[in-house]
PDB file of C-alpha atoms in Angstrom:
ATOM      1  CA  UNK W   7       0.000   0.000   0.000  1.00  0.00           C
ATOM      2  CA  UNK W   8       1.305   3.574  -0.723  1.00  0.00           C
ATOM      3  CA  UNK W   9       0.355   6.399   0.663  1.00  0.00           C
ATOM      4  CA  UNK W  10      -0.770  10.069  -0.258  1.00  0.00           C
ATOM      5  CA  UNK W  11       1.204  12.688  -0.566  1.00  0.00           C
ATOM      6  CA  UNK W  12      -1.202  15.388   1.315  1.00  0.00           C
ATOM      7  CA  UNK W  13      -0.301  17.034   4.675  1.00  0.00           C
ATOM      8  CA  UNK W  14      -1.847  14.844   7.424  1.00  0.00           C
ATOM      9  CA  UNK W  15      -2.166  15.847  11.333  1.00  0.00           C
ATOM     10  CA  UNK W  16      -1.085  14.117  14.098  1.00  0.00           C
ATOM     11  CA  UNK W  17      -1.258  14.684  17.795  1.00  0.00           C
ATOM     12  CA  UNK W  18       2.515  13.657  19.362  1.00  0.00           C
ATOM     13  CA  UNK W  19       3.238  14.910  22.569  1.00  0.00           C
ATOM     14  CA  UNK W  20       2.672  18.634  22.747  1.00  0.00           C
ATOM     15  CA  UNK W  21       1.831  19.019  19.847  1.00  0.00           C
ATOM     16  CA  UNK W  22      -0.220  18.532  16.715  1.00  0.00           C
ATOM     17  CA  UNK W  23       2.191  17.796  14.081  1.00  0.00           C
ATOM     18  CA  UNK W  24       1.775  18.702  10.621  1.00  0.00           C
ATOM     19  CA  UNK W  25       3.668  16.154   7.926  1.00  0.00           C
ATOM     20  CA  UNK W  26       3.713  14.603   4.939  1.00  0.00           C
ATOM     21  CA  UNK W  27       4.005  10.653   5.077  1.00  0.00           C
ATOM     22  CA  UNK W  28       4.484   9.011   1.174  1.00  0.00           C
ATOM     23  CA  UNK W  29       5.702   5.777  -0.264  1.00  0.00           C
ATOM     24  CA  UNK W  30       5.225   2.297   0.712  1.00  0.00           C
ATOM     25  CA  UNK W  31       3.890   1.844   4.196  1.00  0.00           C
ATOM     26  CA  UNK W  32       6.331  -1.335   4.536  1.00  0.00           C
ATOM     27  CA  UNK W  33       9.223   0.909   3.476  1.00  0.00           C
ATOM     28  CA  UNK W  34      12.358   1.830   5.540  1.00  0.00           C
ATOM     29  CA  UNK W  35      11.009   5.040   7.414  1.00  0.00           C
ATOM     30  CA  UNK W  36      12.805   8.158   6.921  1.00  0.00           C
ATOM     31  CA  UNK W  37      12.232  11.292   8.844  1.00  0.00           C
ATOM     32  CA  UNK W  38      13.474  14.287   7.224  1.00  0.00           C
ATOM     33  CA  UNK W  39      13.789  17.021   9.381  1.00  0.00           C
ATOM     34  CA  UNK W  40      14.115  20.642   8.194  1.00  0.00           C
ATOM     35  CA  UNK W  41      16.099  23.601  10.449  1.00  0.00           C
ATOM     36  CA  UNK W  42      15.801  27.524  10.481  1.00  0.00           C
ATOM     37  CA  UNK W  43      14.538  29.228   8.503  1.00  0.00           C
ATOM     38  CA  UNK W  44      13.561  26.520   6.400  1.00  0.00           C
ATOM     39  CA  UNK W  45      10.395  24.073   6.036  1.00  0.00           C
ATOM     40  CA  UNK W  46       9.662  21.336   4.500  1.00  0.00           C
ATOM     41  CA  UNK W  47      10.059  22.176   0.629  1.00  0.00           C
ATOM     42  CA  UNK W  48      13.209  22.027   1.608  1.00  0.00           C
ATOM     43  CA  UNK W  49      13.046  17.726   0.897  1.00  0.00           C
ATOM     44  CA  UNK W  50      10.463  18.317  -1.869  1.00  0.00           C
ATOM     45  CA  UNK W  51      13.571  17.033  -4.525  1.00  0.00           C
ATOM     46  CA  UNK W  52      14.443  14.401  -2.004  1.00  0.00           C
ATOM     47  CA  UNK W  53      11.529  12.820  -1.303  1.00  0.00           C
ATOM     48  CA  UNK W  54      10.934  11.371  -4.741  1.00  0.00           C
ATOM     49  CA  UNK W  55      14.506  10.072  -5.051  1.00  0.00           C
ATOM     50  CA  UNK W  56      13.909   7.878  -2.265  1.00  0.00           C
ATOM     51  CA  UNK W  57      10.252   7.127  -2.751  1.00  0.00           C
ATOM     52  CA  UNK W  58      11.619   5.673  -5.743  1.00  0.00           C
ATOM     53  CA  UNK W  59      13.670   3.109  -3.654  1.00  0.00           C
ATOM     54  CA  UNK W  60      10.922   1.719  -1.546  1.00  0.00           C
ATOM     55  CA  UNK W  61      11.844   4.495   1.215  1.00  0.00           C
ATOM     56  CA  UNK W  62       8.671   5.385   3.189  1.00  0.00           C
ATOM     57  CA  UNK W  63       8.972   9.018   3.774  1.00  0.00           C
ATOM     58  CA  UNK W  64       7.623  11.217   6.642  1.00  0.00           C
ATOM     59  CA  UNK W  65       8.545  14.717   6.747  1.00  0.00           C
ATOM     60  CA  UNK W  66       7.242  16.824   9.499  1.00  0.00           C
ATOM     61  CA  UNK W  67       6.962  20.719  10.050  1.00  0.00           C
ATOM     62  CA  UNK W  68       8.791  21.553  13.684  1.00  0.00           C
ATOM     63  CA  UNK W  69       7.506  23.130  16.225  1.00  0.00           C
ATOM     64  CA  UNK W  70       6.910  27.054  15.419  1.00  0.00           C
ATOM     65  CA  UNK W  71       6.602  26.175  12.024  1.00  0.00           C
ATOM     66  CA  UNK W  72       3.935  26.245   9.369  1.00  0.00           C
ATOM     67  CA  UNK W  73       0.409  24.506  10.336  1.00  0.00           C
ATOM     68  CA  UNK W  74       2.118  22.643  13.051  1.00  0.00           C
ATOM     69  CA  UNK W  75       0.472  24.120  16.513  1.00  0.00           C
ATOM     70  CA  UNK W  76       0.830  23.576  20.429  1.00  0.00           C
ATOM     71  CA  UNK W  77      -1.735  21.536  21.652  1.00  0.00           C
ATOM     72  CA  UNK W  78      -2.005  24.022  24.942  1.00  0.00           C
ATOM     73  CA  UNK W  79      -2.552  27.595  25.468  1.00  0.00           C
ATOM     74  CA  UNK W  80       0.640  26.869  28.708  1.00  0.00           C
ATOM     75  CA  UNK W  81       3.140  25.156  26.962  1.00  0.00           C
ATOM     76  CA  UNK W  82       6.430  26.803  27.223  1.00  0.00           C
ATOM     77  CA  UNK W  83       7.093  27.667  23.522  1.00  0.00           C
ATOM     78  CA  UNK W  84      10.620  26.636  23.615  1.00  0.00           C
ATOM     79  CA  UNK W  85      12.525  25.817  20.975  1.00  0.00           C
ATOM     80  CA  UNK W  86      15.596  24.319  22.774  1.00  0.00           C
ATOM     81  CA  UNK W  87      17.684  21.397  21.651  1.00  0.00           C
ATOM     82  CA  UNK W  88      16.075  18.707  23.767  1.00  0.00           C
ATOM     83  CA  UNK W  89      12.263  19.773  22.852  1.00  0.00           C
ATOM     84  CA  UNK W  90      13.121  19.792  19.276  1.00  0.00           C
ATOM     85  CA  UNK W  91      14.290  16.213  20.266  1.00  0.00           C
ATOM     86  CA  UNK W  92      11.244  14.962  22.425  1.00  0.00           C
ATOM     87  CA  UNK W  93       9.072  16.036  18.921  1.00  0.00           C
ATOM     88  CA  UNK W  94      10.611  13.569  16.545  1.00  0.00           C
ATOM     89  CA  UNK W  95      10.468  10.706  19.253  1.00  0.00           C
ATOM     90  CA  UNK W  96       7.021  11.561  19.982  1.00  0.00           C
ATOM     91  CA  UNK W  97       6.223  12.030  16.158  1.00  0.00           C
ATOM     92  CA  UNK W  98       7.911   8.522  15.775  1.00  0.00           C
ATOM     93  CA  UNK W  99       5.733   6.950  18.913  1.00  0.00           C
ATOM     94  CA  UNK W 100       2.391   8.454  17.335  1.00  0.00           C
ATOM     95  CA  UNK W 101       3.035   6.720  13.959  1.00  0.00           C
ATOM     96  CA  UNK W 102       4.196   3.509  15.365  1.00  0.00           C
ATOM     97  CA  UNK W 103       7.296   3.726  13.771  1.00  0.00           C
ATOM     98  CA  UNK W 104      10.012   1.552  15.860  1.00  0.00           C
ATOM     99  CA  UNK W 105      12.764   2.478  13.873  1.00  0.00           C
ATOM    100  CA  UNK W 106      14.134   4.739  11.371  1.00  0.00           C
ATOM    101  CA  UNK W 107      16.704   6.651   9.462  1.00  0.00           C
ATOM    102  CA  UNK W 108      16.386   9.993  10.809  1.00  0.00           C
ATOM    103  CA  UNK W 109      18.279  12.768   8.452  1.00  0.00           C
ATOM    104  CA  UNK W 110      18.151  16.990   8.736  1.00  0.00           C
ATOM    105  CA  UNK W 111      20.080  19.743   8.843  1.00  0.00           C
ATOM    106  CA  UNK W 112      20.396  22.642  11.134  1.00  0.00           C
ATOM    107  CA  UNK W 113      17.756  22.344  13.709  1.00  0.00           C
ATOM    108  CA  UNK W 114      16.609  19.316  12.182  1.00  0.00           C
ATOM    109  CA  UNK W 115      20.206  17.664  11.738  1.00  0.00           C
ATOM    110  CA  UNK W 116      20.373  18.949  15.595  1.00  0.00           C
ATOM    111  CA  UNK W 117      17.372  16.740  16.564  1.00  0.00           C
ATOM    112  CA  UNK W 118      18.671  14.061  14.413  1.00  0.00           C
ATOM    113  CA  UNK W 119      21.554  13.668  15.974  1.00  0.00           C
ATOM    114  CA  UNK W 120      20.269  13.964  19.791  1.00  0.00           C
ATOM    115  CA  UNK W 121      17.417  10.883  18.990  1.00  0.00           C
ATOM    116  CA  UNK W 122      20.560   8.780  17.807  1.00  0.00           C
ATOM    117  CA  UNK W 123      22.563   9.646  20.641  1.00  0.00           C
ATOM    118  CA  UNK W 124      19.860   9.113  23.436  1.00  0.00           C
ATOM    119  CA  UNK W 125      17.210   6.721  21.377  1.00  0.00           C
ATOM    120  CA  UNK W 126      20.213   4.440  19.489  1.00  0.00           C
ATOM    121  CA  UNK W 127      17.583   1.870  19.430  1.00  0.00           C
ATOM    122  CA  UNK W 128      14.734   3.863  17.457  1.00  0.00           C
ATOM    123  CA  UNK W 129      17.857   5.244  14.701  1.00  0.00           C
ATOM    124  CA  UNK W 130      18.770   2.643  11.882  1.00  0.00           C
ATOM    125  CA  UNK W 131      21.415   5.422  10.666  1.00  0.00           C
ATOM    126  CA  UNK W 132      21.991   9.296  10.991  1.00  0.00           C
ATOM    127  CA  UNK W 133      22.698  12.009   8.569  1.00  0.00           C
ATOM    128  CA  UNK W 134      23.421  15.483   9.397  1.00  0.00           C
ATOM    129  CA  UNK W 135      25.443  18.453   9.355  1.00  0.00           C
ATOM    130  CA  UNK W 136      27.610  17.542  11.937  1.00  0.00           C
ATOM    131  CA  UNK W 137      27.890  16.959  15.700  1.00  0.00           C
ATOM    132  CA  UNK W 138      25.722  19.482  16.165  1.00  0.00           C
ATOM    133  CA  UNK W 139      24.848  18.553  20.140  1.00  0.00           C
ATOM    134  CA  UNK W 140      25.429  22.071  21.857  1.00  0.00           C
ATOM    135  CA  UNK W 141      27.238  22.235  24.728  1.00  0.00           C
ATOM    136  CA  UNK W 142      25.974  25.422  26.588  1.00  0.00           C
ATOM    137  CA  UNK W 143      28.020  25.566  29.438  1.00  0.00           C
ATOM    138  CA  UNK W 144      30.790  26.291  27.019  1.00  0.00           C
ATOM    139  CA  UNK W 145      28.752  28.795  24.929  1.00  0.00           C
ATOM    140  CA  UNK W 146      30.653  31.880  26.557  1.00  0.00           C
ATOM    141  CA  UNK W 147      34.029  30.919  24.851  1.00  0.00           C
ATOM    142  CA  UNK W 148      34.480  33.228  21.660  1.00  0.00           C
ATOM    143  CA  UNK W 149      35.214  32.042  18.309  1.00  0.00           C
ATOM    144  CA  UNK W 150      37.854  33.706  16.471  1.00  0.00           C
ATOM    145  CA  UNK W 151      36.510  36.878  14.718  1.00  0.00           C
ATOM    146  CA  UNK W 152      36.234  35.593  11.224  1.00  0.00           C
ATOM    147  CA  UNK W 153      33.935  33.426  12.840  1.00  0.00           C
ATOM    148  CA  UNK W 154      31.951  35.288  14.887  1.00  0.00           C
ATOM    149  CA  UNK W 155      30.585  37.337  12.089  1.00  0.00           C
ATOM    150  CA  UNK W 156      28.487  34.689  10.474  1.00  0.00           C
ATOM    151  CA  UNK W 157      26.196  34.945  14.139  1.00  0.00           C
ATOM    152  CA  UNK W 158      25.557  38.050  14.035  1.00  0.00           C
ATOM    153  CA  UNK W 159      21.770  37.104  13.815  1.00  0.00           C
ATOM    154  CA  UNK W 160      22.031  35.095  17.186  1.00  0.00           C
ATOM    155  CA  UNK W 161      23.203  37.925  19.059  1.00  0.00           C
ATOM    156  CA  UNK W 162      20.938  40.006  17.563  1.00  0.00           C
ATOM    157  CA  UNK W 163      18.033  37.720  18.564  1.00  0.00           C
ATOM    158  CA  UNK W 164      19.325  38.081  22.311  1.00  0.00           C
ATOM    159  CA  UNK W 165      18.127  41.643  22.368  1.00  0.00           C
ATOM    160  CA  UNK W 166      14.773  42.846  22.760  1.00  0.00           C
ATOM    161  CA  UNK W 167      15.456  45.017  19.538  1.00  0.00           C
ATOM    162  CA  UNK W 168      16.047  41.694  17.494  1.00  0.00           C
ATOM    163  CA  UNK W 169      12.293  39.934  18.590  1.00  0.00           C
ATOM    164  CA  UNK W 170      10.968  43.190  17.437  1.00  0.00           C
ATOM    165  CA  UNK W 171      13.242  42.898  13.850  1.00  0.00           C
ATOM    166  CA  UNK W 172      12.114  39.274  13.703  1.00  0.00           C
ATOM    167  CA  UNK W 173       8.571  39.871  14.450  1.00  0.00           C
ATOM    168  CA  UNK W 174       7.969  42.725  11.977  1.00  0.00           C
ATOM    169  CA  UNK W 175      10.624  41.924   9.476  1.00  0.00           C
ATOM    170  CA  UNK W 176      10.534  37.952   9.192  1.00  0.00           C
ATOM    171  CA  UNK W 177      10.091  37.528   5.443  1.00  0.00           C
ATOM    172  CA  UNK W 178      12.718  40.213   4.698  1.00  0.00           C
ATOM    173  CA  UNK W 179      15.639  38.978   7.534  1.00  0.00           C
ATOM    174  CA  UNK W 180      14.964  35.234   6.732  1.00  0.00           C
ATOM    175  CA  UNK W 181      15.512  36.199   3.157  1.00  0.00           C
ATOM    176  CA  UNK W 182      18.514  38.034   3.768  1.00  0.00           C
ATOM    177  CA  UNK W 183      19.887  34.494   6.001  1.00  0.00           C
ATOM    178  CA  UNK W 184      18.910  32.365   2.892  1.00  0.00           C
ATOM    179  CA  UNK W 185      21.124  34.666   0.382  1.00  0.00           C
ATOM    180  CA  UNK W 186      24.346  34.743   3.222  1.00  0.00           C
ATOM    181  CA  UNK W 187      23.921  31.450   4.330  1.00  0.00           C
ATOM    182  CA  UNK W 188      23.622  29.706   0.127  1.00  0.00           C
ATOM    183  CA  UNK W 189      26.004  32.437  -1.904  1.00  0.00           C
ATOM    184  CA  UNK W 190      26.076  30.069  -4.843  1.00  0.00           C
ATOM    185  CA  UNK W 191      22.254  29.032  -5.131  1.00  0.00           C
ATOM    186  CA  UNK W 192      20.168  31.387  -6.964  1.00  0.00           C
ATOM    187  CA  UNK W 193      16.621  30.445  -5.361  1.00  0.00           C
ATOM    188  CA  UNK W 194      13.961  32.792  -7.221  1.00  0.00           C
ATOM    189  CA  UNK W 195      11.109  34.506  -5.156  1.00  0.00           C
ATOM    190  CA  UNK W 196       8.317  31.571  -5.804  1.00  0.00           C
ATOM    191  CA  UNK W 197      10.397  29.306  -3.988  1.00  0.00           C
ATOM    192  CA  UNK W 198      11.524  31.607  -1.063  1.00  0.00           C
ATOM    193  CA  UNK W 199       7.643  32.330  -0.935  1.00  0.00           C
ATOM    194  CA  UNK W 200       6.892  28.845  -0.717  1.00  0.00           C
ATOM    195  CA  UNK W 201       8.314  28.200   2.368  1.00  0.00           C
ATOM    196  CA  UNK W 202       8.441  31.779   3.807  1.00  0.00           C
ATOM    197  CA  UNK W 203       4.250  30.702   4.508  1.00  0.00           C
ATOM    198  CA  UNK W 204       5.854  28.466   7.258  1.00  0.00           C
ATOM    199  CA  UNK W 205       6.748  31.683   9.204  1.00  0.00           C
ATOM    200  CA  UNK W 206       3.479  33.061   9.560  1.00  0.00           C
ATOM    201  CA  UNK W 207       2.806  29.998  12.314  1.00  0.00           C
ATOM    202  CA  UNK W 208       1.958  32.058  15.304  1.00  0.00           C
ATOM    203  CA  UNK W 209       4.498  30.372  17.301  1.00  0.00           C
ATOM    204  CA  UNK W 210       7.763  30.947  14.841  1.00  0.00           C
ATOM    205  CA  UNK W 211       8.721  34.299  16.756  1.00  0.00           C
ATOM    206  CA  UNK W 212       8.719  32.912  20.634  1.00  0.00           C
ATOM    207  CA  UNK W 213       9.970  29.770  19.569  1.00  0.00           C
ATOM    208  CA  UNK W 214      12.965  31.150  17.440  1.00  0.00           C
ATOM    209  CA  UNK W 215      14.367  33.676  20.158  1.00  0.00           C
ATOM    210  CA  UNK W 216      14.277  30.881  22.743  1.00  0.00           C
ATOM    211  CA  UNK W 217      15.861  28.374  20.754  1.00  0.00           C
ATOM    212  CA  UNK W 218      18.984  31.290  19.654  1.00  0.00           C
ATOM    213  CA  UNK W 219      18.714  32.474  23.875  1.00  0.00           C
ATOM    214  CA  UNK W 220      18.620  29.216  25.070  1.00  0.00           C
ATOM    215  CA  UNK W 221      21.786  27.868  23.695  1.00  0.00           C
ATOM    216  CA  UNK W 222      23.978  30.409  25.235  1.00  0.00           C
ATOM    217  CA  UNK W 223      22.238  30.180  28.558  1.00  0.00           C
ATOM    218  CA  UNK W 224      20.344  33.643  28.536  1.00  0.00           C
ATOM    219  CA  UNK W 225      17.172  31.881  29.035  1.00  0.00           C
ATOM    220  CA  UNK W 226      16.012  29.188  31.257  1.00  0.00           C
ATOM    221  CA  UNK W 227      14.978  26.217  29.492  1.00  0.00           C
ATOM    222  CA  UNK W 228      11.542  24.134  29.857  1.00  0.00           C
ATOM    223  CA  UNK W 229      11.480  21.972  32.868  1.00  0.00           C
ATOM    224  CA  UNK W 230       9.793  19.189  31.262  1.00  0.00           C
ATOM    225  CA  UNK W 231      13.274  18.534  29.405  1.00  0.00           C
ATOM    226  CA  UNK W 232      15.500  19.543  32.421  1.00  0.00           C
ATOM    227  CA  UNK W 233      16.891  15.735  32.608  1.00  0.00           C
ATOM    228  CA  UNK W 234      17.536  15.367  28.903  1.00  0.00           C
ATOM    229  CA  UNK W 235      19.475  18.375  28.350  1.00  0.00           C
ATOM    230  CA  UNK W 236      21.464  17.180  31.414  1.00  0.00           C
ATOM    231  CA  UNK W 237      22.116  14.126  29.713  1.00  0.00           C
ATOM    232  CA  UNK W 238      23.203  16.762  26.600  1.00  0.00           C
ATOM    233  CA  UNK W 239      25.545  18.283  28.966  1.00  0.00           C
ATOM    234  CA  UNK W 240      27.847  15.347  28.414  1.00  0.00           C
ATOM    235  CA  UNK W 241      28.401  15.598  25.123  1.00  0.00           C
ATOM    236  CA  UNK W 242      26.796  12.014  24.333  1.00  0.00           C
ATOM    237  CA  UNK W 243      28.202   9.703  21.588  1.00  0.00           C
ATOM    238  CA  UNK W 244      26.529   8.377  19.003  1.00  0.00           C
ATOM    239  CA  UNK W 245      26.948   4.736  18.040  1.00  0.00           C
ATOM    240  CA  UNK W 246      25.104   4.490  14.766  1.00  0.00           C
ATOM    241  CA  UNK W 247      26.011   4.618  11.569  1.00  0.00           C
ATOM    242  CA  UNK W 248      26.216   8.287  10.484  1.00  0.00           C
ATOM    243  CA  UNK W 249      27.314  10.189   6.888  1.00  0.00           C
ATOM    244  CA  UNK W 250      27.644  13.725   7.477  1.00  0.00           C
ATOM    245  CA  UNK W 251      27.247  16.130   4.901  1.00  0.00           C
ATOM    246  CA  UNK W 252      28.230  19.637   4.479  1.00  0.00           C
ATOM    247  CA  UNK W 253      28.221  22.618   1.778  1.00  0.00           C
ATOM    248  CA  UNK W 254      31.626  23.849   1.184  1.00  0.00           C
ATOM    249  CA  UNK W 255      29.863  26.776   0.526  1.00  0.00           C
ATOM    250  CA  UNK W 256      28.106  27.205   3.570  1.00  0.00           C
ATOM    251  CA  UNK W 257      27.873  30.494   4.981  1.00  0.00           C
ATOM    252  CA  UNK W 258      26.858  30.574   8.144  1.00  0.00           C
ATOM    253  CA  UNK W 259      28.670  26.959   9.385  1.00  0.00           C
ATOM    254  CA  UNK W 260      32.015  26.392   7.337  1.00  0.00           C
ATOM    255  CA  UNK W 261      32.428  22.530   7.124  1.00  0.00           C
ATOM    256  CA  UNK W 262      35.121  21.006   8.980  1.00  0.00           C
ATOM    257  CA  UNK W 263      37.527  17.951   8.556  1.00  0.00           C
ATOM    258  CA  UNK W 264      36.385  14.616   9.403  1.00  0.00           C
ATOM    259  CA  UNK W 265      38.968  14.473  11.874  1.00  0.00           C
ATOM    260  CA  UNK W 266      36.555  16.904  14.291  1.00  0.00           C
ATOM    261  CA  UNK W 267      33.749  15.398  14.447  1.00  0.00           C
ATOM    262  CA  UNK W 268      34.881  12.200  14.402  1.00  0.00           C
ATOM    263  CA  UNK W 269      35.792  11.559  17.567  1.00  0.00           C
ATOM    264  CA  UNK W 270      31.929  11.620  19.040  1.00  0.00           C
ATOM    265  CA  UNK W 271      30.726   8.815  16.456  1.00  0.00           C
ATOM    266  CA  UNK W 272      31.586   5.465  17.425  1.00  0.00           C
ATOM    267  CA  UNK W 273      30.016   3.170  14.995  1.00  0.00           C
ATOM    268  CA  UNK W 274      30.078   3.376  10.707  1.00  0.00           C
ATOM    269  CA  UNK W 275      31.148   7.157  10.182  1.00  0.00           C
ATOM    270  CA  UNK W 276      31.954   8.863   6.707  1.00  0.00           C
ATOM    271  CA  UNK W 277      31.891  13.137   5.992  1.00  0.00           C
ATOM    272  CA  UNK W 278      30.654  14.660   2.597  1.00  0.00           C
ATOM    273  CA  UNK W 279      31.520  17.622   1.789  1.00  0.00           C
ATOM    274  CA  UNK W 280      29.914  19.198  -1.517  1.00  0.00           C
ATOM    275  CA  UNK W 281      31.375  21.840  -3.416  1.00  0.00           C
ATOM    276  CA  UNK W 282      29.621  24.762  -4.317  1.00  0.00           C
ATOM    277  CA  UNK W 283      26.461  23.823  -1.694  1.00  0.00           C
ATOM    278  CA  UNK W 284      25.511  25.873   1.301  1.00  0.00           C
ATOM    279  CA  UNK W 285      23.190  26.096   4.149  1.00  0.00           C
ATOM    280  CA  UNK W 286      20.476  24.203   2.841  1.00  0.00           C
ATOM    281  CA  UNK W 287      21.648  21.078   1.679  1.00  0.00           C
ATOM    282  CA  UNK W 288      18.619  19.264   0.531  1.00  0.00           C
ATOM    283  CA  UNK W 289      16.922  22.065  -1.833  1.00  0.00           C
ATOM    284  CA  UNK W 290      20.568  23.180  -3.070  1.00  0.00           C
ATOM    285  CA  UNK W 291      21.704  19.481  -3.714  1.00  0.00           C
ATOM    286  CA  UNK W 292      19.061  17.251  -3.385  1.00  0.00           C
ATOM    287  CA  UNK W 293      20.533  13.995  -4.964  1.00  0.00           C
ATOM    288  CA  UNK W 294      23.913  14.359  -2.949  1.00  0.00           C
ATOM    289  CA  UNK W 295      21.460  14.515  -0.064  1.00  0.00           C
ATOM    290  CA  UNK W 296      19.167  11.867  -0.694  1.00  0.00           C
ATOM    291  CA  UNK W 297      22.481   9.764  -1.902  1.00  0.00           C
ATOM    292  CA  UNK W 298      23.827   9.751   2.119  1.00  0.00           C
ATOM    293  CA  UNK W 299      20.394   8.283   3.130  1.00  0.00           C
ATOM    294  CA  UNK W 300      20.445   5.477   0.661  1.00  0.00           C
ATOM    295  CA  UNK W 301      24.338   5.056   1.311  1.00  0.00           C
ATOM    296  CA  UNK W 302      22.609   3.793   5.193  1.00  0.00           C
ATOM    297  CA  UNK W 303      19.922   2.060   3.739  1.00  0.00           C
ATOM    298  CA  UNK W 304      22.313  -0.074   1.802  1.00  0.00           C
ATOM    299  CA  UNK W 305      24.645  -0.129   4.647  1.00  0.00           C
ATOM    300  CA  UNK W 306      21.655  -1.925   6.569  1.00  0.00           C
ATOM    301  CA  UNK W 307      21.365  -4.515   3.746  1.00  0.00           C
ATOM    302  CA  UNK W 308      24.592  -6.113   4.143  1.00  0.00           C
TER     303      UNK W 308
END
């Protein structure tokens, strides 16, 4: 049986959860998990490159984003590491999906690789952007100047003045981050459009300046996930079999040698970096992305 390709509602955890969910329903699962300020066009090129493999596909909106809402009024509309997390094992517990290859970038690569650190036995493999697992007691260090730069929209979101710029300027500043971040991909205004609709969720503000407060320790975090992100705290490492892949042109996260990351994966563990790419890997290169996912699924086969 295959499935639709319509967005379908869910209710996992806190939230409702907006997603698409195609192919086979006795395919491998793959989530595909999309970061800021993305959504989920972002796979739309993907998706049919591994549909065409027998790949079931299920690609949510996050939390903040698009028609994805809170279930409650009280929530905490955090958008730390560990909630982002607690979604995509919740999303995977709602759809009765034991196991799967879980593969994003940015926030999504983020959540990615926390659920194969701490869930090893829900992840079949892992790709990402990197080791992206913050550590936030060690947020105060500085980076050398030439890379401080590229944050300058972090430490603007730590000021009051910045919620304001996001709030009233969101199409125009996330624009701006998609031209700096992807200086070789000429996206035209239709497809910035597309997924600039995501933004107008009603959540996207709160849950944006917590996530970029949060992670340097400005802002206390949500209770409910006090015990994961103290499990965070130590840096976890993750077992399964991972391909990490990075734009060389990447603007706002310059890709590093394998040699740095490497150290936190202990299992199957390869780096891929593609020329010319930048921030958003799976709309600027969508068959180098989709290739890492079926390089796991094979993997598995052996």
């Amino acid at each position: 049986m295959t499935k639709t390709v319509s967005v379908q509602r869910v209710k996992a955890g806190l939230l409702d959860v907006a997603y698409l969910d195609s192919g086979a329903t006795d395919g491998v699962p793959v989530v595909l998990l999309h970061g800021f300020p993305y959504d989920i066009h972002a796979f739309a090129a993907v998706t049919p490159i591994l549909l065409a493999q027998g790949c079931r596909v299920i690609t949510p909106y996050l939390r903040g984003y698009g028609p994805t809402r809170f279930l409650s009024d009280d929530t905490m509309r955090s958008g730390q590491q560990a909630a982002l997390a607690q979604d995509l094992h919740a999303l995977m517990n709602a759809l009765a999906i034991p196991r799967a290859i879980v593969a994003g970038y940015d926030w999504g690569g983020r959540a990615a690789c926390i659920a194969a650190a701490l869930w090893p036995e829900r992840v079949i493999g892992l790709v990402s952007d990197g080791y992206t697992i913050q550590h936030i007691a060690g947020a105060a260090k500085p980076l050398p100047p030439e890379e401080e730069f590229r944050y300058w929209y972090q430490y603007y979101f730590h000021t009051e003045r910045g919620r304001a710029g996001l709030e009233t300027y969101r199409r125009e500043l996330c624009r701006l981050l998609w031209q700096l971040w992807s200086p070789d991909w000429r996206f035209d205004e239709p497809t910035f459009a597309q997924t600039a609709a995501a933004f107008d969720n009603p959540d996207f503000v709160e849950v944006v300046i917590h996530s970029y407060r949060h992670r340097f320790g400005l802002v206390p975090g949500d209770a409910a996930y006090a015990e994961l992100e103290r499990q965070l705290a130590k840096q976890p490492l993750i077992s399964v079999p991972t391909i990490l892949v990075q734009g060389a042109g990447d603007g706002v996260a310059a890709p590093v040698e394998a040699s740095v990351d490497q150290p936190f994966f202990t299992g199957f563990y390869e780096n891929r970096i593609l020329p010319a790419v930048g921030h958003n890997l799976p709309q600027e290169a969508p068959q180098a992305f989709a290739d890492a996912v079926l390089s796991l699924l094979r993997l598995r086969e052996r």
